[in-house]
XYZ file of C-alpha atoms in Angstrom:
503
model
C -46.060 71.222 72.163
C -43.918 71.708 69.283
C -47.233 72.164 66.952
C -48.668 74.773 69.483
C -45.458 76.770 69.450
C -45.218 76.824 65.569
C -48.757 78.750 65.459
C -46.897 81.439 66.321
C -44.971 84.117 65.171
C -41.467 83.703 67.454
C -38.965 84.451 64.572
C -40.830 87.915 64.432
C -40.439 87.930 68.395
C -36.825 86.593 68.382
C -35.745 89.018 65.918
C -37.989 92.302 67.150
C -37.865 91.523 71.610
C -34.083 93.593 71.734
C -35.603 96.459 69.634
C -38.586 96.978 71.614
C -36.445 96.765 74.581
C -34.155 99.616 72.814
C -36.761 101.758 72.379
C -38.009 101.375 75.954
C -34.492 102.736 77.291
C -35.042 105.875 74.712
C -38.640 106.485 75.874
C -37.329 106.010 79.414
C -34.251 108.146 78.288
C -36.005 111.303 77.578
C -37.302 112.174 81.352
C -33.662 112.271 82.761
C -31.550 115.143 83.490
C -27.586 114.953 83.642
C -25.846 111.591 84.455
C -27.615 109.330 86.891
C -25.454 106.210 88.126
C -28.526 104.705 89.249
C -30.459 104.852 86.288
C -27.053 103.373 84.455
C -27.873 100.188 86.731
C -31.035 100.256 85.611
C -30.236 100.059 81.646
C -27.865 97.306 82.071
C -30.451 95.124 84.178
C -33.077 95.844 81.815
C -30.824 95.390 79.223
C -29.581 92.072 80.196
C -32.969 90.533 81.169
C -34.246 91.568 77.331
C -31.156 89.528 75.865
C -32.235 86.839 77.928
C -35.374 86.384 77.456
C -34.677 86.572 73.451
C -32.604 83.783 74.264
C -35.485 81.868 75.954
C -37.860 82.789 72.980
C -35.621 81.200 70.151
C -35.800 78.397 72.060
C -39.117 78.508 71.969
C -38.915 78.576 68.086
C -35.522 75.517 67.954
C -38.235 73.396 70.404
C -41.136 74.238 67.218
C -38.639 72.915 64.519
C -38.569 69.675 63.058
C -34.987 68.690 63.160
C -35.994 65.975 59.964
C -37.825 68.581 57.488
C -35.855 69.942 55.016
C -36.466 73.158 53.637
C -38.195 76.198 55.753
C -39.981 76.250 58.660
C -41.603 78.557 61.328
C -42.460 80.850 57.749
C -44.296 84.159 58.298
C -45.196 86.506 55.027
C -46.504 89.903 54.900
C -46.868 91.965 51.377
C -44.740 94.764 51.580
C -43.905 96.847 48.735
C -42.268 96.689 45.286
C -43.425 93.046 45.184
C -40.935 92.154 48.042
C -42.802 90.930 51.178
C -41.673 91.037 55.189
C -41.246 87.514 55.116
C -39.748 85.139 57.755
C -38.459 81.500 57.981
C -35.591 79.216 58.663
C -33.813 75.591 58.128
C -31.302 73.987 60.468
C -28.230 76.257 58.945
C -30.083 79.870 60.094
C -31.675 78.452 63.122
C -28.563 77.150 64.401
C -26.896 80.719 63.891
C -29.947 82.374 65.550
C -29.442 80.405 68.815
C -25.454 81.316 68.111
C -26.130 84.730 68.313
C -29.471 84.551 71.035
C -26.909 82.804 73.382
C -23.939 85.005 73.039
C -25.766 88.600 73.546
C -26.483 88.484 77.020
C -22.709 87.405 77.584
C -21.974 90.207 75.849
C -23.938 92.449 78.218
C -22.627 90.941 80.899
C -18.647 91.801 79.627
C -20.006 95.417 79.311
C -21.133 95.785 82.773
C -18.542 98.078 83.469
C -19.154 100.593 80.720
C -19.639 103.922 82.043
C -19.441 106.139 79.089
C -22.936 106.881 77.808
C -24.420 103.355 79.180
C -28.012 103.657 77.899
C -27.220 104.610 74.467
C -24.709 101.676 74.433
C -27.499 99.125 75.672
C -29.142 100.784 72.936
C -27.030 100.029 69.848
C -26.147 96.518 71.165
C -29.946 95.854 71.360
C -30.595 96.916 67.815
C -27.746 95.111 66.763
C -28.561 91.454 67.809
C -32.342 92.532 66.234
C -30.404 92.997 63.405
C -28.290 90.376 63.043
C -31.050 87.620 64.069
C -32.959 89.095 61.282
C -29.969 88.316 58.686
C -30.577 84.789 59.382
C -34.579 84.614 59.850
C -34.792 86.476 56.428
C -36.877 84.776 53.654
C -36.967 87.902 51.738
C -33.778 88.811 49.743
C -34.664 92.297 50.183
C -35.128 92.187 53.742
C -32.287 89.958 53.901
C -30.114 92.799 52.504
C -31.151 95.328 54.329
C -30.439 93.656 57.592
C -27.363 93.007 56.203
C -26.078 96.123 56.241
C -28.032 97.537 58.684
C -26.217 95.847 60.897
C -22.608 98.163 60.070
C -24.520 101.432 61.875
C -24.806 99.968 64.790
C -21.383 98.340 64.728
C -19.834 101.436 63.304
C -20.792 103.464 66.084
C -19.720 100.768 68.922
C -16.635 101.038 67.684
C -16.481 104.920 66.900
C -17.402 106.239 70.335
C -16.268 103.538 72.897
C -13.516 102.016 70.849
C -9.161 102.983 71.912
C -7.564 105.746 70.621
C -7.482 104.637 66.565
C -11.285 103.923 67.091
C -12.422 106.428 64.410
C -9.776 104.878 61.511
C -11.054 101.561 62.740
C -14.602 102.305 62.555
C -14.446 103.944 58.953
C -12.478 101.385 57.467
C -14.767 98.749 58.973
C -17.640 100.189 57.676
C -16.207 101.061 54.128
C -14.242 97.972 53.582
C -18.087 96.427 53.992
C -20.205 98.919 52.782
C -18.752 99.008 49.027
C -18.591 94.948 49.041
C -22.106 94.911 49.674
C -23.106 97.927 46.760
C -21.793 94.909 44.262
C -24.703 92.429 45.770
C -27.428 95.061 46.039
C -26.836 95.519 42.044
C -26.656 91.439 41.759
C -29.722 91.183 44.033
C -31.780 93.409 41.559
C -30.886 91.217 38.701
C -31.690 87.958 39.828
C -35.111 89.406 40.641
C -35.737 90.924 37.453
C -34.724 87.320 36.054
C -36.533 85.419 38.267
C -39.412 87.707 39.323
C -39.225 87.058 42.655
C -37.371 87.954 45.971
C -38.419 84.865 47.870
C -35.523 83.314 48.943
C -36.589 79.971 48.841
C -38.239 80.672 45.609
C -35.022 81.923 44.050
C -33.518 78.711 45.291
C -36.101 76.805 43.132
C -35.462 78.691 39.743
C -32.025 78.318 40.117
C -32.135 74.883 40.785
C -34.964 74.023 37.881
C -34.456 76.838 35.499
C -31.535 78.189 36.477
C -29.526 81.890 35.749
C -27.456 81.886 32.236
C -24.171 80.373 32.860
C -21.832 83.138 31.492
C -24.530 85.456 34.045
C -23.670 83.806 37.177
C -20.086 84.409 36.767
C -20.723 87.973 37.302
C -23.711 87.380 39.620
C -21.375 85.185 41.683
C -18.336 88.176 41.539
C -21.177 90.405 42.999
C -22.308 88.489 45.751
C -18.742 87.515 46.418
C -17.146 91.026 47.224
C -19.787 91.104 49.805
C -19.191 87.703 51.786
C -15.612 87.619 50.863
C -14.948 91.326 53.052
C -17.175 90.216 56.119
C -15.391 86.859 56.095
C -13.157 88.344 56.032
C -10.994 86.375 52.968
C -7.753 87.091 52.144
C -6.354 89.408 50.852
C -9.435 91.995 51.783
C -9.479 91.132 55.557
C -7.147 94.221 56.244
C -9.807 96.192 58.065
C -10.455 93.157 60.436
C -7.460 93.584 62.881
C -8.014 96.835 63.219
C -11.649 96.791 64.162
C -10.659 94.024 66.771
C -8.233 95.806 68.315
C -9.837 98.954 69.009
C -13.333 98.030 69.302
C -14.544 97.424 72.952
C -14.478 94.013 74.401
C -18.177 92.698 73.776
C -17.718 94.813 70.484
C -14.944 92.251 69.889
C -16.654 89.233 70.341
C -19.967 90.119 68.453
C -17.842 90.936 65.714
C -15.946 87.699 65.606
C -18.708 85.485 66.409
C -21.787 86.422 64.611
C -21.226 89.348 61.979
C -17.794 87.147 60.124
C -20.661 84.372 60.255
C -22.534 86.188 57.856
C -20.095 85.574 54.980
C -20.236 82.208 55.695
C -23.921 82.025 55.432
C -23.905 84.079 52.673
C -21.690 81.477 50.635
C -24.259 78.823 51.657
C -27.579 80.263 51.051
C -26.990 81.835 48.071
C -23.265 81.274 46.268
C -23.620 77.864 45.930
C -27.377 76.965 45.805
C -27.893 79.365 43.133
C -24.631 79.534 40.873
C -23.405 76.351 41.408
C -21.654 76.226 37.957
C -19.597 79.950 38.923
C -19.370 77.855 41.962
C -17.805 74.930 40.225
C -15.839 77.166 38.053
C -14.328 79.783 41.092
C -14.071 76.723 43.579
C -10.365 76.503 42.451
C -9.597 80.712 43.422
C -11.429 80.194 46.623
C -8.932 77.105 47.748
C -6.228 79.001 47.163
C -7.138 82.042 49.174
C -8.378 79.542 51.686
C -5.282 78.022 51.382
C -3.125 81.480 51.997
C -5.334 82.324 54.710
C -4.982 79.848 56.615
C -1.053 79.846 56.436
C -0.475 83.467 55.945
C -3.137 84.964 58.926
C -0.894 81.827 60.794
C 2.538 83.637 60.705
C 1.724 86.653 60.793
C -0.386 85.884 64.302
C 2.552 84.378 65.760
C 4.461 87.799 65.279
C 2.176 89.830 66.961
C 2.353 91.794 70.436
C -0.985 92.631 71.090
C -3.461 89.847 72.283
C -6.280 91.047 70.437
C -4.526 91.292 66.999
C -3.092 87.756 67.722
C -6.473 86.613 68.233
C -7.963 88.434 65.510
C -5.807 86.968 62.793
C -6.564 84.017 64.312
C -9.827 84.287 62.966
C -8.811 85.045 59.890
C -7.091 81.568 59.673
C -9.978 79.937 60.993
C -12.467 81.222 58.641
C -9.841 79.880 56.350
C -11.540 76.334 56.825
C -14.722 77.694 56.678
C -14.661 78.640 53.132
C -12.741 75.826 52.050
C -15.213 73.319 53.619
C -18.011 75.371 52.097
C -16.562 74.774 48.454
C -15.205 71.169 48.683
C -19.074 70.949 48.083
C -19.904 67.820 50.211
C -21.874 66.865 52.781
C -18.772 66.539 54.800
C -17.247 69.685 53.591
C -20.218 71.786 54.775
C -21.349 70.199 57.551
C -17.655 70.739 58.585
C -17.994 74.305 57.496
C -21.336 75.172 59.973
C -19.810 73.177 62.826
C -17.073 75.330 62.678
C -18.601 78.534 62.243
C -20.472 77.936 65.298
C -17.692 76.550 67.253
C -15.166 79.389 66.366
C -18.307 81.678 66.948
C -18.254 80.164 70.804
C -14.195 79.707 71.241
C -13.114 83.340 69.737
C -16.088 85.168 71.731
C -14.127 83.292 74.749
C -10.707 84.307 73.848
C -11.745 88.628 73.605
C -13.379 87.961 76.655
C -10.355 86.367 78.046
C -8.301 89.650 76.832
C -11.505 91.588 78.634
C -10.642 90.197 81.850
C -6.848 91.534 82.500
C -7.441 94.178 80.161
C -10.252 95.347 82.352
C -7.419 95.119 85.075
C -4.306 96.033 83.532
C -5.465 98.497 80.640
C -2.988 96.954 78.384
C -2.796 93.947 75.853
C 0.318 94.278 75.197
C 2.019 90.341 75.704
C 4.782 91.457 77.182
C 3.118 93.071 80.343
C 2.114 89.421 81.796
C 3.405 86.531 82.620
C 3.097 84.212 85.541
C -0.395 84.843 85.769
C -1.406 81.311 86.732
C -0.033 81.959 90.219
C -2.290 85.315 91.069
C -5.186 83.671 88.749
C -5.249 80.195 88.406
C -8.983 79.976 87.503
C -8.644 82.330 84.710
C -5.889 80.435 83.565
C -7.499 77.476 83.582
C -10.211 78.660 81.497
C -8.004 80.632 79.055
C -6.216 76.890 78.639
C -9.632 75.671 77.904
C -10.042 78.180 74.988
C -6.821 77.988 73.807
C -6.833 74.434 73.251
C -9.881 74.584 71.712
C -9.178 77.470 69.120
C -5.886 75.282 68.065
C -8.455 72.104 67.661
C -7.859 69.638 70.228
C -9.779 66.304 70.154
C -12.558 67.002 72.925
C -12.997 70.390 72.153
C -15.155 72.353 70.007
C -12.592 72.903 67.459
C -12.003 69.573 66.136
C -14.722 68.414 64.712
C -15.184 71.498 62.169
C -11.670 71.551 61.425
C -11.258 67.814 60.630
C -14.505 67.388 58.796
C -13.633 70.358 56.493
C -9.865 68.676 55.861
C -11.969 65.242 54.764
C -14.343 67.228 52.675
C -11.370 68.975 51.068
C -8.940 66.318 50.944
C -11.921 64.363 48.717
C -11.482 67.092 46.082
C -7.733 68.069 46.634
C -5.098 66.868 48.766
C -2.663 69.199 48.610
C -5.395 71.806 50.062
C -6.494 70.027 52.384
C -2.218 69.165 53.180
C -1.889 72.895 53.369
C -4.601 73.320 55.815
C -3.391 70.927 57.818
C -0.015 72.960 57.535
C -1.746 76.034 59.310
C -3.305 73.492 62.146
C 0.929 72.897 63.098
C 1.331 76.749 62.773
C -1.779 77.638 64.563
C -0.737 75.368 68.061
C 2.741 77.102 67.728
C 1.130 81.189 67.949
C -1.653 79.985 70.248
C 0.709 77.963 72.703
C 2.834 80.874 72.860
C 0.518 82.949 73.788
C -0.422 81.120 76.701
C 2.914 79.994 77.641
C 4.088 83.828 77.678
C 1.010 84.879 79.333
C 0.413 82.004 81.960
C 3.499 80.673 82.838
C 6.634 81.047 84.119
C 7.107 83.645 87.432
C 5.795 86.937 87.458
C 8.444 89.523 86.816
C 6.294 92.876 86.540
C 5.622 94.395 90.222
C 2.423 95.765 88.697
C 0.791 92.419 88.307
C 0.969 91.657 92.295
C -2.249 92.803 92.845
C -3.995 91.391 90.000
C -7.064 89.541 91.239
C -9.135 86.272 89.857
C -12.452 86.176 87.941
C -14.854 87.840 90.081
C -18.224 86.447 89.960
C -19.839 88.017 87.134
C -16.751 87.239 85.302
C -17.589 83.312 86.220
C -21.064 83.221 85.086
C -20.044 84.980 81.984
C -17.454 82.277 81.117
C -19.472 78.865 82.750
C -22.029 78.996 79.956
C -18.996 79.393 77.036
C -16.975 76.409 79.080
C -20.327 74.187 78.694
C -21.100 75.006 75.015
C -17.093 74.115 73.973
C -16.954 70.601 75.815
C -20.187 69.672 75.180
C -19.267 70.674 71.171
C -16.528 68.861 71.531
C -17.735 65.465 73.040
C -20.756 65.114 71.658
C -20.782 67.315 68.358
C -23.169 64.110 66.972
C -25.929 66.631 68.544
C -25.385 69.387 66.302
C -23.918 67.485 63.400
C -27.699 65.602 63.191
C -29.539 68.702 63.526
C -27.347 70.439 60.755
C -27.370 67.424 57.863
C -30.552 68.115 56.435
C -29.473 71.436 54.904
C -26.032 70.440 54.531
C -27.289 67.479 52.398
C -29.600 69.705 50.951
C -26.927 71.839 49.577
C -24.553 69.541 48.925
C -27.150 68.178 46.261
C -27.996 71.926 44.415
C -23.806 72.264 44.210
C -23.135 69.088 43.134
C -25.851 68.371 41.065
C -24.832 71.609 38.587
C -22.457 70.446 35.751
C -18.862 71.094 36.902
């Protein structure tokens, strides 16, 4: 079965499905008059059942792949233009973030069911936005790569422009210029290691690299380029300033999109091109990046636990948590990345779960504000029992999601450094004591503010939303030997092009 399925062209499908069911609303768009709550309901079904049926397709294209073959499969190539070519493929690492991202849309719809504001155009932009984030990661072509890349700020930039709160517009703009100029840096690198190599293959680039490689004192500033670029839509510290900002004003599915997929992309930047080809600027910045690992991690920590608003609470989170991302990336061993993915794709399930969580009495309440709740376990103890669920999973607990990422990229790091991998485990203390509080404030205790009397449980959209996220997080958790095995070939594989350069 897996042979038959491999004939064809499903990362094209994957990747393409939510566009042609964008442009289906606009064709559909253009024969209605004024505002039409029925054909609202319409859009969002339609909209939904594309999201899941993209789902269903890159299945289709994980039940094709050979979880033992390194290197890329499912590969499609087209000549284009300029030498570049429309060309298609992935390994374990991208597939694994294309079923991240396939599964998480149509949650995402689902949390937006209650947009009213110019529905159909904001099916729209979410539809061309997972086309153009699943093509980030089925990308063989560097230039193709790129532009997916950034195409994916428009759509973003107008999510959070037009249904964002009441800073949306400084939110938006610094969102899209923080990342915009990181990226100009890479274009300009991208167009050098082409001329070099002569070549935009990805996986062809890989091969020079690794057999003739780029001029050492070259790939320092090759590696600067690329790294303004992943470092921003990490976001690192100290240029992850625009992040909380975005968060907080962006609408909920906004929210978790953001935090799940796009901050993934720096991440899989660092791995499919930073280390495999400039491993010696990798070998030579790996001490910098430990140290802003380190300071993120501790720094994004604190300055959580001082915040009033969920969603900036949350969203610094991230910033912490990415933390261990790029330090597992650099330690540079099989441990350290494999740690790295797991946790990229955990946090991308656990943080998606938390802005959701901040959805749900938002939706209610209108407010985020910490203060407001309190008690809410005895109006809504199912929500509360989920939110516990997340929260103990975004501080790490054993049987959660969270762990395994977080203790595999300690071990990687601890191999190279202890005292970074010490200081990580520093911001794991600090990280229980801002999460905790969160729930404790929100959850517990009696409830003291008439207004939340009335506040009612998940409703039943709101429980298939969150059954599928509940799954993924225990099942990460217990048995993370399932996506550690499917993820060691290319974490072996680039493991071995890092450590293989001359330190």
């Amino acid at each position: 079965m897996s042979e038959m399925f491999a004939s064809w062209p499903l990362l094209s499908v994957t990747t393409f499905f939510p566009a042609a069911g964008a442009l289906l609303i606009l064709l559909s768009r253009a024969s209605q008059q004024g505002h039409n709550p029925g054909y609202d309901s319409a859009v969002r079904v339609l909209t939904l059942i594309v999201t899941i049926a993209t789902f269903f397709v890159s299945l289709f294209a994980f039940a094709a792949f050979d979880w033992d073959a390194p290197g890329y499969q499912l590969k499609e190539e087209i000549p284009w233009a300029f030498g570049a070519s429309y060309a298609m493929g992935v390994d374990q690492l991208a597939m694994s973030l294309v079923l991240l991202t396939t599964f998480l849309t149509p949650l995402c719809i689902l949390a937006s069911w209650h947009i009213e504001k110019q529905v159909s155009s904001y099916m729209v932009l979410f539809l061309l936005l997972e086309t153009l984030m699943v093509g980030v990661f089925c990308a063989q072509d560097i230039i193709l790569f790129y532009l997916f890349f950034e195409g994916g700020l428009i759509p973003m930039f107008i999510l959070i422009g037009v249904w964002g709160g009441e800073r949306r517009v400084y939110a938006a703009f610094k969102f899209f210029l923080y990342t915009l100029l990181g990226s100009l840096l890479m274009l300009v690198a991208i167009v050098v290691i082409i001329a070099i190599a002569g070549t935009s293959n990805i996986e062809r680039l890989t091969e020079y690299a690794q057999t003739t490689g780029f001029d050492p004192d070259l790939q320092i500033w090759l590696w600067l380029a690329f790294f303004a670029s992943f470092a921003v839509k990490m976001p690192m510290w100290p240029v992850h300033t625009w992040l909380p900002d975005a968060h907080v004003e962006a609408p909920t599915a906004a929210s978790v999109v953001l935090a799940a997929i796009l901050l993934k992309m720096g991440g899989y930047g660092f791995l499919r091109f930073s280390l495999p080809m400039f491993p010696d600027a990798s070998h030579f910045f790996t001490p910098l990046v430990f140290i802003l690992s380190v300071i993120a991690i501790v720094y994004a920590s604190l300055v959580a636990f001082r915040q009033v608003d969920m969603k900036k609470l949350i969203a610094y989170s991230s910033v912490a948590h990415m933390g261990f991302v790029t330090m597992g990336i650099f330690a540079g061993n099989v441990q350290g990345i494999q740690g790295a993915i797991f946790q990229m794709l955990s946090h991308g399930v656990i943080s998606g779960a938390l802005f959701l969580c901040v959805g749900v009495v938002y939706d209610r309440m209108h407010t985020r504000e910490i203060a407001f709740y309190g008690g809410l376990v005895n109006r809504m103890p199912v929500y509360a029992a989920v939110f516990m669920l997340f929260t103990m999973g975004n501080v790490g607990l054993p049987g959660t999601s969270g762990f395994p990422g977080e203790i595999l990229t300690m071990v990687g790091a601890f191999q190279i450094n202890a005292w970074v991998a010490a200081g990580a485990a520093l911001g794991v203390i600090f990280s229980a004591a801002y999460a905790l509080t969160l729930y404790r404030k929100v959850a517990f205790g009696v409830i003291e503010n008439p207004k939340l009397d009335g506040i009612t449980d998940l409703d039943a959209r709101e429980w298939i939303t969150f059954i599928p996220l509940v799954i993924a997080t225990l099942i990460m958790g217990l048995a993370p030997a399932y996506v550690l095995d499917f993820t060691s070939v290319s974490a072996e594989a680039i493991s071995s092009a890092y450590l293989g350069a001359t330190p």
